[in-house]
Coordinates of C-alpha atoms (C1' of nucleotides) in Angstrom, one line a residue:
Chain A
M1012 CA 79.2 -47.0 -33.9
S1013 CA 82.0 -47.3 -31.4
P1014 CA 82.5 -43.6 -30.7
A1015 CA 78.8 -43.2 -29.7
S1016 CA 79.9 -42.8 -26.1
T1017 CA 79.4 -39.1 -25.9
P1018 CA 76.9 -38.2 -28.5
K1019 CA 75.6 -34.9 -27.3
T1020 CA 78.0 -33.5 -24.7
D1021 CA 80.2 -30.5 -25.5
R1022 CA 83.9 -31.0 -25.7
S1023 CA 84.3 -28.4 -22.9
T1024 CA 82.0 -30.5 -20.6
E1025 CA 83.9 -33.6 -21.4
I1026 CA 87.2 -32.0 -20.6
A1027 CA 85.9 -30.5 -17.4
S1028 CA 84.6 -33.9 -16.4
A1029 CA 88.0 -35.5 -17.2
L1030 CA 89.8 -33.0 -15.1
R1031 CA 87.3 -33.2 -12.3
D1032 CA 87.7 -37.0 -12.3
A1033 CA 91.5 -36.6 -12.2
I1034 CA 91.2 -34.4 -9.1
V1035 CA 88.6 -36.6 -7.3
T1036 CA 90.4 -39.8 -7.9
G1037 CA 93.6 -38.3 -6.7
R1038 CA 95.5 -38.3 -10.0
L1039 CA 95.9 -34.6 -9.4
L1040 CA 96.7 -33.7 -5.8
V1041 CA 95.9 -30.5 -3.9
G1042 CA 98.3 -27.8 -4.9
D1043 CA 99.3 -29.5 -8.1
R1044 CA 99.6 -27.3 -11.1
L1045 CA 97.6 -28.3 -14.1
P1046 CA 99.2 -28.1 -17.6
S1047 CA 99.0 -24.7 -19.2
E1048 CA 96.0 -24.0 -21.3
A1049 CA 98.0 -24.4 -24.4
E1050 CA 99.2 -27.8 -23.3
L1051 CA 95.8 -28.9 -22.3
A1052 CA 94.4 -27.7 -25.7
E1053 CA 97.0 -29.8 -27.6
Q1054 CA 96.5 -32.8 -25.2
Y1055 CA 92.8 -32.9 -25.8
G1056 CA 92.9 -31.8 -29.4
V1057 CA 90.8 -28.7 -28.9
S1058 CA 91.4 -25.0 -29.0
R1059 CA 92.4 -22.8 -26.1
P1060 CA 88.9 -21.2 -25.6
T1061 CA 87.4 -24.6 -25.3
V1062 CA 89.9 -25.5 -22.6
R1063 CA 89.3 -22.2 -20.9
E1064 CA 85.5 -22.9 -20.7
A1065 CA 86.3 -26.2 -19.1
L1066 CA 88.6 -24.6 -16.6
K1067 CA 86.0 -21.9 -15.7
R1068 CA 83.5 -24.7 -14.9
L1069 CA 86.0 -26.2 -12.4
A1070 CA 86.8 -22.7 -11.1
A1071 CA 83.1 -22.1 -10.5
Q1072 CA 83.1 -25.2 -8.2
S1073 CA 86.2 -23.8 -6.6
L1074 CA 88.0 -27.0 -7.6
I1075 CA 90.8 -25.0 -9.1
R1076 CA 92.2 -21.5 -8.8
T1077 CA 94.1 -19.7 -11.6
Q1078 CA 97.0 -17.3 -11.3
R1079 CA 98.5 -15.1 -13.9
G1080 CA 102.1 -14.5 -14.6
A1081 CA 105.3 -16.4 -15.3
T1082 CA 104.7 -19.1 -12.6
G1083 CA 101.0 -18.9 -13.0
G1084 CA 98.5 -21.5 -14.2
A1085 CA 95.6 -23.5 -12.8
F1086 CA 96.2 -25.1 -9.4
V1087 CA 94.1 -27.7 -7.6
N1088 CA 92.4 -26.0 -4.8
H1089 CA 92.3 -27.1 -1.2
L1090 CA 88.5 -26.9 -1.1
S1091 CA 88.4 -25.5 2.4
Y1092 CA 85.3 -25.7 4.6
E1093 CA 84.8 -22.0 3.8
A1094 CA 84.5 -22.7 0.1
A1095 CA 82.2 -25.7 0.7
H1096 CA 80.2 -23.6 3.0
G1097 CA 79.9 -20.8 0.4
Q1098 CA 78.6 -23.2 -2.1
Q1099 CA 76.2 -24.6 0.3
I1100 CA 74.8 -21.1 1.1
T1101 CA 74.5 -20.3 -2.6
T1102 CA 72.6 -23.5 -3.4
S1103 CA 70.4 -23.3 -0.3
T1104 CA 69.6 -19.6 -0.9
L1105 CA 68.6 -20.4 -4.5
L1106 CA 66.4 -23.3 -3.5
L1107 CA 64.7 -21.1 -1.0
S1108 CA 64.4 -18.0 -3.3
M1109 CA 63.0 -20.0 -6.1
N1110 CA 60.1 -21.0 -3.9
A1111 CA 61.1 -24.5 -4.5
I1112 CA 60.8 -24.9 -0.7
A1113 CA 58.2 -23.8 1.7
F1114 CA 59.4 -21.8 4.6
E1115 CA 58.0 -24.5 7.0
T1116 CA 60.0 -27.2 5.2
A1117 CA 63.3 -25.2 5.5
C1118 CA 62.6 -24.4 9.1
E1119 CA 61.8 -27.9 10.0
A1120 CA 65.0 -29.1 8.4
R1121 CA 67.0 -26.5 10.0
F1122 CA 65.8 -27.2 13.5
A1123 CA 65.9 -30.9 13.0
M1124 CA 69.6 -30.6 12.2
E1125 CA 70.1 -28.2 15.1
R1126 CA 68.6 -30.7 17.5
A1127 CA 70.9 -33.2 16.0
C1128 CA 73.8 -31.0 17.1
A1129 CA 72.4 -30.5 20.6
P1130 CA 73.7 -33.7 22.3
L1131 CA 77.1 -33.2 20.8
A1132 CA 77.2 -29.5 21.8
C1133 CA 76.1 -30.3 25.3
A1134 CA 78.9 -32.8 25.6
R1135 CA 81.6 -30.7 24.1
R1136 CA 80.7 -27.0 24.7
E1137 CA 83.5 -24.9 25.9
A1138 CA 83.6 -21.7 27.8
A1139 CA 84.1 -19.6 24.6
H1140 CA 80.8 -21.0 23.1
L1141 CA 78.9 -20.2 26.3
A1142 CA 80.4 -16.7 26.4
T1143 CA 79.4 -16.0 22.8
M1144 CA 75.9 -17.1 23.4
R1145 CA 75.6 -15.0 26.6
A1146 CA 77.0 -12.0 24.7
E1147 CA 74.5 -12.4 21.9
L1148 CA 71.7 -12.9 24.4
A1149 CA 72.6 -9.6 26.0
N1150 CA 72.8 -8.0 22.6
Q1151 CA 69.4 -9.3 21.6
S1152 CA 67.9 -7.8 24.8
D1153 CA 68.7 -4.3 23.6
A1154 CA 65.5 -2.8 22.4
R1155 CA 67.3 -0.3 20.2
L1156 CA 68.5 -3.1 17.9
S1157 CA 67.2 -3.0 14.4
D1158 CA 65.4 -6.1 13.0
E1159 CA 68.4 -6.9 10.8
A1160 CA 70.8 -6.7 13.7
F1161 CA 68.5 -8.8 15.8
C1162 CA 68.4 -11.4 13.1
A1163 CA 72.2 -11.3 12.7
S1164 CA 72.6 -11.8 16.4
D1165 CA 70.2 -14.7 16.1
V1166 CA 72.3 -16.3 13.5
A1167 CA 75.5 -15.7 15.6
F1168 CA 73.8 -17.3 18.6
H1169 CA 72.8 -20.4 16.6
R1170 CA 76.2 -20.5 15.0
A1171 CA 77.8 -20.7 18.4
L1172 CA 75.5 -23.6 19.3
V1173 CA 76.5 -25.5 16.2
D1174 CA 80.1 -24.7 16.6
A1175 CA 80.0 -26.1 20.1
A1176 CA 79.2 -29.5 18.6
A1177 CA 82.8 -29.4 17.2
N1178 CA 81.9 -31.2 14.0
P1179 CA 82.9 -29.2 11.0
V1180 CA 80.7 -31.2 8.7
L1181 CA 77.6 -30.3 10.7
S1182 CA 78.9 -26.8 11.0
Y1183 CA 79.1 -26.2 7.3
Q1184 CA 75.9 -27.9 6.4
L1185 CA 73.8 -26.3 9.1
A1186 CA 75.4 -22.9 8.8
G1187 CA 74.6 -22.9 5.2
A1188 CA 70.9 -23.6 5.9
V1189 CA 70.8 -21.0 8.6
E1190 CA 72.4 -18.3 6.5
A1191 CA 70.3 -19.2 3.5
M1192 CA 67.2 -18.5 5.7
Q1193 CA 68.4 -15.2 6.9
P1194 CA 67.1 -13.0 4.1
L1195 CA 63.6 -14.5 4.7
M1196 CA 63.9 -13.9 8.4
N1197 CA 65.0 -10.4 7.8
M1198 CA 61.7 -9.7 6.1
I1199 CA 59.9 -10.4 9.4
T1200 CA 59.4 -7.4 11.7
F1201 CA 59.6 -8.5 15.2
T1202 CA 57.5 -6.9 17.9
A1203 CA 59.0 -6.4 21.3
R1204 CA 56.8 -9.2 22.5
D1205 CA 58.2 -11.6 19.9
R1206 CA 61.7 -10.6 20.8
A1207 CA 61.2 -11.2 24.5
R1208 CA 59.9 -14.6 23.8
I1209 CA 62.7 -15.5 21.5
V1210 CA 65.3 -14.3 23.9
A1211 CA 63.7 -16.4 26.7
L1212 CA 63.9 -19.4 24.5
H1213 CA 67.5 -18.7 23.6
A1214 CA 68.3 -18.3 27.2
A1215 CA 66.8 -21.7 27.9
V1216 CA 69.0 -23.2 25.2
A1217 CA 72.1 -21.6 26.7
D1218 CA 71.2 -22.7 30.1
A1219 CA 70.6 -26.3 28.9
L1220 CA 73.9 -26.2 27.1
E1221 CA 75.7 -24.9 30.2
A1222 CA 74.1 -27.6 32.3
Q1223 CA 74.9 -30.2 29.6
D1224 CA 71.3 -31.2 29.6
A1225 CA 70.6 -32.5 26.1
A1226 CA 67.0 -33.2 26.7
A1227 CA 66.3 -29.7 27.9
C1228 CA 68.2 -28.3 25.0
D1229 CA 66.2 -30.4 22.6
A1230 CA 62.9 -29.2 24.2
A1231 CA 64.0 -25.6 24.0
L1232 CA 64.9 -25.9 20.4
T1233 CA 61.6 -27.6 19.6
A1234 CA 59.7 -24.7 21.3
L1235 CA 61.8 -22.3 19.3
E1236 CA 61.0 -24.0 16.1
R1237 CA 57.2 -24.0 16.8
Y1238 CA 57.4 -20.3 17.7
T1239 CA 59.4 -19.4 14.6
I1240 CA 56.9 -21.2 12.3
D1241 CA 54.0 -19.6 14.1
L1242 CA 55.5 -16.1 13.7
A1243 CA 56.4 -16.6 10.1
G1244 CA 52.9 -18.0 9.4
A1245 CA 51.3 -14.9 11.0
V1246 CA 53.5 -12.6 9.0
M1247 CA 52.7 -14.3 5.8
A1248 CA 49.0 -14.3 6.6
R1249 CA 49.2 -10.5 7.4
R1250 CA 51.0 -9.9 4.1
A1251 CA 48.5 -12.0 2.1
A1252 CA 45.6 -10.1 3.7
K1253 CA 47.2 -6.8 2.8
A1254 CA 47.8 -7.9 -0.7
A1255 CA 44.2 -9.0 -1.0
A1256 CA 42.9 -5.6 0.3
R1257 CA 44.9 -3.7 -2.2
P1258 CA 44.5 -5.7 -5.4
G1259 CA 46.4 -3.2 -7.6
S1260 CA 48.0 -4.7 -10.7
Chain B
M366 CA 90.7 6.1 -7.4
S367 CA 87.0 5.7 -7.9
P368 CA 87.0 2.7 -10.2
A369 CA 88.9 0.7 -7.6
S370 CA 85.8 -1.3 -7.0
T371 CA 87.0 -4.4 -8.9
P372 CA 90.7 -4.2 -9.0
K373 CA 91.6 -7.8 -9.7
T374 CA 88.6 -9.7 -10.8
D375 CA 88.1 -11.0 -14.3
R376 CA 85.4 -9.6 -16.5
S377 CA 84.0 -13.1 -16.9
T378 CA 83.8 -13.4 -13.1
E379 CA 82.1 -10.1 -12.9
I380 CA 79.5 -11.0 -15.5
A381 CA 78.9 -14.3 -13.9
S382 CA 78.2 -12.6 -10.6
A383 CA 76.0 -10.1 -12.2
L384 CA 73.9 -12.7 -13.9
R385 CA 73.8 -14.9 -10.8
D386 CA 72.6 -11.9 -8.8
A387 CA 69.9 -11.3 -11.4
I388 CA 68.8 -14.8 -10.9
V389 CA 69.0 -14.9 -7.1
T390 CA 67.1 -11.6 -6.7
G391 CA 64.4 -12.7 -9.1
R392 CA 65.1 -10.3 -11.9
L393 CA 65.4 -13.4 -14.0
L394 CA 62.8 -16.0 -13.3
V395 CA 62.9 -19.7 -13.7
G396 CA 62.5 -20.6 -17.3
D397 CA 63.4 -17.2 -18.6
R398 CA 65.7 -17.0 -21.5
L399 CA 68.8 -15.0 -21.1
P400 CA 69.8 -12.7 -23.9
S401 CA 71.9 -14.4 -26.6
E402 CA 75.6 -14.5 -26.2
A403 CA 76.1 -11.8 -28.8
E404 CA 73.6 -9.5 -27.0
L405 CA 75.2 -10.1 -23.6
A406 CA 78.6 -9.4 -25.1
E407 CA 77.4 -6.0 -26.4
Q408 CA 75.5 -5.3 -23.2
Y409 CA 78.6 -5.8 -21.0
G410 CA 81.0 -4.4 -23.5
V411 CA 83.0 -7.7 -23.9
S412 CA 83.6 -10.3 -26.5
R413 CA 81.6 -13.5 -26.9
P414 CA 84.2 -15.8 -25.5
T415 CA 84.2 -13.8 -22.3
V416 CA 80.5 -14.1 -22.0
R417 CA 80.7 -17.7 -22.7
E418 CA 83.1 -18.3 -19.9
A419 CA 80.7 -16.5 -17.6
L420 CA 77.8 -18.7 -18.8
K421 CA 79.9 -21.8 -18.3
R422 CA 80.4 -20.8 -14.7
L423 CA 76.7 -20.6 -14.1
A424 CA 76.1 -23.8 -16.0
A425 CA 78.6 -25.5 -13.7
Q426 CA 76.4 -24.5 -10.8
S427 CA 73.4 -25.7 -12.8
L428 CA 71.9 -22.3 -12.5
I429 CA 71.4 -22.2 -16.3
R430 CA 71.1 -24.7 -19.1
T431 CA 71.9 -24.0 -22.7
Q432 CA 70.3 -25.2 -25.8
R433 CA 71.4 -25.0 -29.4
G434 CA 69.3 -24.1 -32.3
A435 CA 67.0 -21.4 -33.6
T436 CA 65.0 -21.1 -30.3
G437 CA 68.1 -22.0 -28.3
G438 CA 69.9 -20.0 -25.7
A439 CA 70.6 -20.0 -22.0
F440 CA 67.6 -20.6 -19.7
V441 CA 67.4 -20.1 -16.0
N442 CA 67.3 -23.6 -14.6
H443 CA 64.8 -24.8 -12.1
L444 CA 67.5 -25.9 -9.7
S445 CA 65.8 -29.1 -8.8
Y446 CA 66.6 -31.0 -5.7
E447 CA 68.4 -33.4 -7.9
A448 CA 70.8 -30.8 -9.1
A449 CA 71.3 -29.4 -5.6
H450 CA 71.8 -33.0 -4.5
G451 CA 74.4 -33.6 -7.1
Q452 CA 76.4 -30.6 -6.1
Q453 CA 76.1 -31.6 -2.5
I454 CA 77.6 -35.0 -3.3
T455 CA 80.4 -33.6 -5.4
T456 CA 81.4 -31.2 -2.6
S457 CA 81.1 -33.7 0.2
T458 CA 83.0 -36.4 -1.8
L459 CA 85.8 -34.0 -2.4
L460 CA 86.0 -32.9 1.2
L461 CA 86.2 -36.5 2.2
S462 CA 88.6 -37.6 -0.5
M463 CA 91.0 -34.8 0.2
N464 CA 91.3 -36.1 3.7
A465 CA 90.1 -32.8 5.0
I466 CA 87.7 -34.7 7.1
A467 CA 88.3 -37.7 9.3
F468 CA 86.0 -40.6 8.7
E469 CA 84.7 -40.4 12.3
T470 CA 83.7 -36.8 11.8
A471 CA 81.8 -37.6 8.7
C472 CA 80.2 -40.6 10.3
E473 CA 79.2 -38.6 13.3
A474 CA 77.6 -35.9 11.2
R475 CA 75.8 -38.4 9.1
F476 CA 74.2 -40.3 12.0
A477 CA 73.5 -37.1 13.8
M478 CA 71.4 -35.9 10.9
E479 CA 69.9 -39.3 10.4
R480 CA 68.7 -39.3 14.0
A481 CA 67.3 -35.9 13.4
C482 CA 65.2 -37.4 10.7
A483 CA 64.0 -40.3 12.8
P484 CA 61.2 -38.6 14.7
L485 CA 59.8 -37.1 11.5
A486 CA 60.2 -40.4 9.7
C487 CA 58.4 -42.2 12.5
A488 CA 55.5 -39.8 12.3
R489 CA 55.2 -39.8 8.5
R490 CA 56.4 -43.1 7.2
E491 CA 54.2 -44.7 4.6
A492 CA 53.8 -48.2 3.5
A493 CA 56.1 -47.7 0.5
H494 CA 59.0 -46.7 2.7
L495 CA 58.5 -49.7 5.0
A496 CA 58.3 -51.9 2.0
T497 CA 61.5 -50.6 0.5
M498 CA 63.3 -51.1 3.8
R499 CA 62.1 -54.6 4.1
A500 CA 63.1 -55.4 0.6
E501 CA 66.6 -54.1 1.1
L502 CA 66.8 -56.0 4.4
A503 CA 66.0 -59.2 2.5
N504 CA 68.5 -58.2 -0.1
Q505 CA 71.2 -57.6 2.5
S506 CA 70.7 -61.1 4.0
D507 CA 71.7 -62.7 0.8
A508 CA 75.2 -64.0 1.5
R509 CA 76.1 -64.0 -2.2
L510 CA 75.9 -60.3 -2.4
S511 CA 79.2 -58.5 -3.2
D512 CA 80.5 -55.9 -0.8
E513 CA 79.7 -53.2 -3.3
A514 CA 76.1 -54.4 -3.7
F515 CA 75.8 -54.7 0.1
C516 CA 76.9 -51.1 0.5
A517 CA 74.6 -50.0 -2.3
S518 CA 71.7 -51.7 -0.5
D519 CA 72.8 -50.1 2.7
V520 CA 72.6 -46.7 1.0
A521 CA 69.1 -47.5 -0.4
F522 CA 67.9 -48.6 3.1
H523 CA 69.0 -45.3 4.7
R524 CA 67.7 -43.4 1.8
A525 CA 64.3 -44.9 2.4
L526 CA 64.5 -43.8 6.0
V527 CA 65.4 -40.3 5.1
D528 CA 62.7 -40.1 2.5
A529 CA 60.2 -41.2 5.0
A530 CA 60.8 -38.0 6.9
A531 CA 59.2 -36.3 3.9
N532 CA 61.4 -33.2 4.1
P533 CA 63.2 -32.7 0.8
V534 CA 65.8 -30.4 2.4
L535 CA 66.8 -33.1 4.8
S536 CA 66.7 -35.6 2.0
Y537 CA 69.1 -33.8 -0.2
Q538 CA 71.5 -32.8 2.5
L539 CA 71.7 -36.2 4.1
A540 CA 71.6 -38.2 0.9
G541 CA 74.6 -36.1 -0.2
A542 CA 76.5 -37.0 2.9
V543 CA 75.6 -40.7 2.7
E544 CA 76.5 -41.1 -0.9
A545 CA 79.7 -39.2 -0.4
M546 CA 80.7 -41.7 2.2
Q547 CA 79.9 -44.7 -0.1
P548 CA 83.3 -44.9 -1.8
L549 CA 85.0 -45.1 1.6
M550 CA 82.5 -47.7 2.8
N551 CA 83.1 -49.7 -0.3
M552 CA 86.7 -50.1 0.6
I553 CA 85.6 -52.0 3.7
T554 CA 85.3 -55.7 3.3
F555 CA 82.5 -57.0 5.5
T556 CA 82.8 -60.4 7.1
A557 CA 79.6 -62.5 7.4
R558 CA 79.5 -61.7 11.0
D559 CA 79.6 -57.9 10.4
R560 CA 76.8 -58.2 7.9
A561 CA 74.6 -60.1 10.3
R562 CA 75.1 -57.5 12.9
I563 CA 74.3 -54.7 10.5
V564 CA 71.3 -56.4 9.2
A565 CA 70.0 -56.9 12.7
L566 CA 70.5 -53.2 13.5
H567 CA 68.8 -52.3 10.3
A568 CA 65.9 -54.5 11.2
A569 CA 65.7 -52.8 14.6
V570 CA 65.4 -49.5 12.8
A571 CA 62.7 -50.7 10.4
D572 CA 60.8 -52.2 13.3
A573 CA 61.0 -49.0 15.3
L574 CA 59.8 -47.0 12.3
E575 CA 56.9 -49.4 11.7
A576 CA 56.0 -49.1 15.4
Q577 CA 56.5 -45.3 15.1
D578 CA 58.7 -45.5 18.1
A579 CA 61.1 -42.6 17.8
A580 CA 63.1 -43.4 20.8
A581 CA 63.8 -46.9 19.7
C582 CA 64.7 -45.7 16.3
D583 CA 67.2 -43.2 17.8
A584 CA 68.7 -46.0 19.9
A585 CA 69.1 -48.3 16.9
L586 CA 70.7 -45.6 14.9
T587 CA 73.1 -44.8 17.7
A588 CA 74.1 -48.4 18.0
L589 CA 74.6 -48.6 14.2
E590 CA 76.8 -45.5 14.4
R591 CA 78.9 -47.0 17.1
Y592 CA 79.3 -50.3 15.2
T593 CA 80.1 -48.5 11.9
I594 CA 82.9 -46.5 13.6
D595 CA 84.2 -49.5 15.3
L596 CA 84.3 -51.5 12.1
A597 CA 86.0 -48.7 10.2
G598 CA 88.5 -48.2 12.9
A599 CA 89.4 -51.9 12.9
V600 CA 89.7 -51.9 9.1
M601 CA 92.0 -48.8 9.2
A602 CA 94.1 -50.3 11.9
R603 CA 94.5 -53.6 10.0
R604 CA 95.5 -51.6 6.9
A605 CA 98.0 -49.5 8.9
A606 CA 99.5 -52.7 10.4
K607 CA 99.8 -54.2 6.9
A608 CA 101.5 -51.1 5.6
A609 CA 103.9 -51.1 8.5
A610 CA 104.8 -54.7 7.9
R611 CA 105.6 -54.1 4.3
P612 CA 107.5 -50.8 4.4
G613 CA 108.1 -50.7 0.6
S614 CA 109.7 -47.5 -0.8
Chain C
dG1098 C1' 126.0 -7.9 -2.7
dA1099 C1' 121.9 -5.2 -3.6
dC1100 C1' 118.9 -3.1 -6.7
dA1101 C1' 116.7 -1.8 -11.1
dG1102 C1' 115.3 -3.0 -15.5
dC1103 C1' 114.4 -6.5 -19.0
dC1104 C1' 112.4 -11.0 -20.4
dA1105 C1' 109.8 -14.9 -20.9
dA1106 C1' 105.8 -17.6 -19.6
dT1107 C1' 101.1 -17.6 -18.7
dT1108 C1' 96.5 -16.2 -18.3
dG1109 C1' 92.8 -12.8 -19.9
dT1110 C1' 90.7 -10.9 -23.8
dC1111 C1' 89.5 -9.7 -28.6
dT1112 C1' 88.3 -10.5 -33.5
dG1113 C1' 86.5 -13.0 -37.1
dA1114 C1' 85.1 -17.0 -38.9
dC1115 C1' 83.0 -21.5 -39.7
dA1116 C1' 80.4 -25.8 -38.1
dA1117 C1' 76.4 -27.9 -35.9
dT1118 C1' 71.8 -27.8 -34.4
dT1119 C1' 67.2 -26.6 -34.1
dA1120 C1' 62.6 -24.7 -34.8
dA1121 C1' 59.9 -22.0 -37.7
dA1122 C1' 58.6 -20.4 -42.2
dC1123 C1' 57.7 -21.8 -46.7
dA1124 C1' 56.9 -24.3 -50.8
dG1125 C1' 54.9 -28.3 -53.0
dC1126 C1' 52.0 -32.2 -53.4
dC1127 C1' 47.9 -35.1 -52.5
Chain D
dG1274 C1' 42.7 -27.5 -47.4
dG1275 C1' 45.8 -30.2 -45.0
dC1276 C1' 50.0 -32.6 -44.7
dT1277 C1' 54.9 -33.2 -45.9
dG1278 C1' 59.4 -32.1 -47.0
dT1279 C1' 62.8 -28.4 -47.7
dT1280 C1' 64.8 -24.2 -46.9
dT1281 C1' 66.2 -20.6 -43.8
dA1282 C1' 67.4 -18.0 -40.0
dA1283 C1' 69.0 -17.8 -35.3
dT1284 C1' 71.9 -19.5 -31.9
dT1285 C1' 75.4 -22.1 -29.6
dG1286 C1' 79.9 -24.7 -30.1
dT1287 C1' 84.4 -24.5 -31.8
dC1288 C1' 88.5 -22.9 -34.0
dA1289 C1' 92.7 -19.9 -35.2
dG1290 C1' 95.6 -16.2 -34.4
dA1291 C1' 96.7 -12.2 -32.1
dC1292 C1' 97.6 -8.8 -28.4
dA1293 C1' 97.3 -7.0 -23.5
dA1294 C1' 98.3 -7.7 -18.6
dT1295 C1' 100.7 -9.8 -15.0
dT1296 C1' 104.3 -11.8 -12.6
dG1297 C1' 108.4 -14.3 -11.4
dG1298 C1' 113.1 -14.9 -12.7
dC1299 C1' 117.3 -13.3 -15.0
dT1300 C1' 120.8 -10.1 -16.1
dG1301 C1' 123.4 -6.1 -15.8
dT1302 C1' 125.0 -2.3 -13.3
dC1303 C1' 126.5 0.4 -9.3

DNA sequence: GACAGCCAATTGTCTGACAATTAAACAGCC
DNA sequence: GGCTGTTTAATTGTCAGACAATTGGCTGTC
């Protein structure tokens, strides 16, 4: 009854966990090369395909990268911010797309985090951040911009705000949330009036940041959040009404 | 030169991407059963092991779950908050453990997000949240508590605060950050004096939440952040001094 | 000494097979 | 007829061996 420790887990899962543990606890360091698949297979008493499945699991979490050839093998990855960021986006996008989250909830979380960045950004913003924001503001004022381009510029603007906080953890978490929401935002068609309002609020944010006025920045972001939710709500309602009017299969 | 689209990606990676795309775009819905491995293999013109590697990748991201038996197969997962949360913790822990992030940076991000929760939590906190916080406070005042248990109670306290904000997106993001930091916090040995100070600050947070005073809550969290960073800095300095005094190998 | 070709190690993939597991279909009994 | 136990089929999990593709290093030649 002693080996009842892992009654129903696959061998490949076990091996993946063991290797992950070795990486997390530092027994395997960044850049280290794992034993070859054949060696791992012998070591764990399984076949090569089983080892490969375990390695693929780790690769999916970008914990390792593999390389073919004579000096190839599996190497412990650095897990850059970019990779973490990518996973964050994937996860957030899925949560949103599966309707597990209401738009309002995601929006609220996003602006809450953005307001959390505001004081830091006000304290640390540099000329480059302000310049980026001004440039995107000018961009957004161009009436010929497509909705997609407008949204992309919106993302870039907020990205600059977050980056100004100079905290990479906040950057990757928040950028993930913002980018996950972009597909949804792209579905919204902005009227000229909407755009003017949004640009004005963006300008208020930029001004507050330049003046290093955290309270004003917070207020502008709060107003922007309210407006975004109102807009989205109106779009959803319009869509629902249209769907009700045309009840085709 | 036309088939240069995927010059160096594995087939298993391609297939994993294709399936992931099918899930994200909604072509495969939650609960749907994927074709059996044999069918997928035929469909993509590869062998079963290759398909299996692709499936393991998706399983590692908890996008699918597999089940053996007659009615078994791979099913599109719900991607619960728990799963997203788990991944968040794994990623954050790794980022921290690989020294890619300074403790101060992680701490700053964590408290920034927590302050972002504060207004929401003040507005929405319910009796259960307050009760949990009071219970953990009492727990933390017990001098017989081990450092690990004290830290665990600390996590539970903050978790209650975040949950009071009633926004699952914030919950999973922040809880991930908090739990990722726990191993580091566990390394810190708290003196009785430290604990009293922390408990007092926690009490201030709980009081502010009960009174629905967002500003007071914010202030208490800020003070807690400063104290945490000071403490950690002192511990690190002490450790560095000890390492310098004993310059072994 | 520089360069070209060969070589060995390693991952990526295939084939075929068997074991384990699970639910459904089926036979048998009360 | 209804319930129970058994068989059965479908599916994943694992294995073994083999070959293709890739890539760095080695060797031989000019």
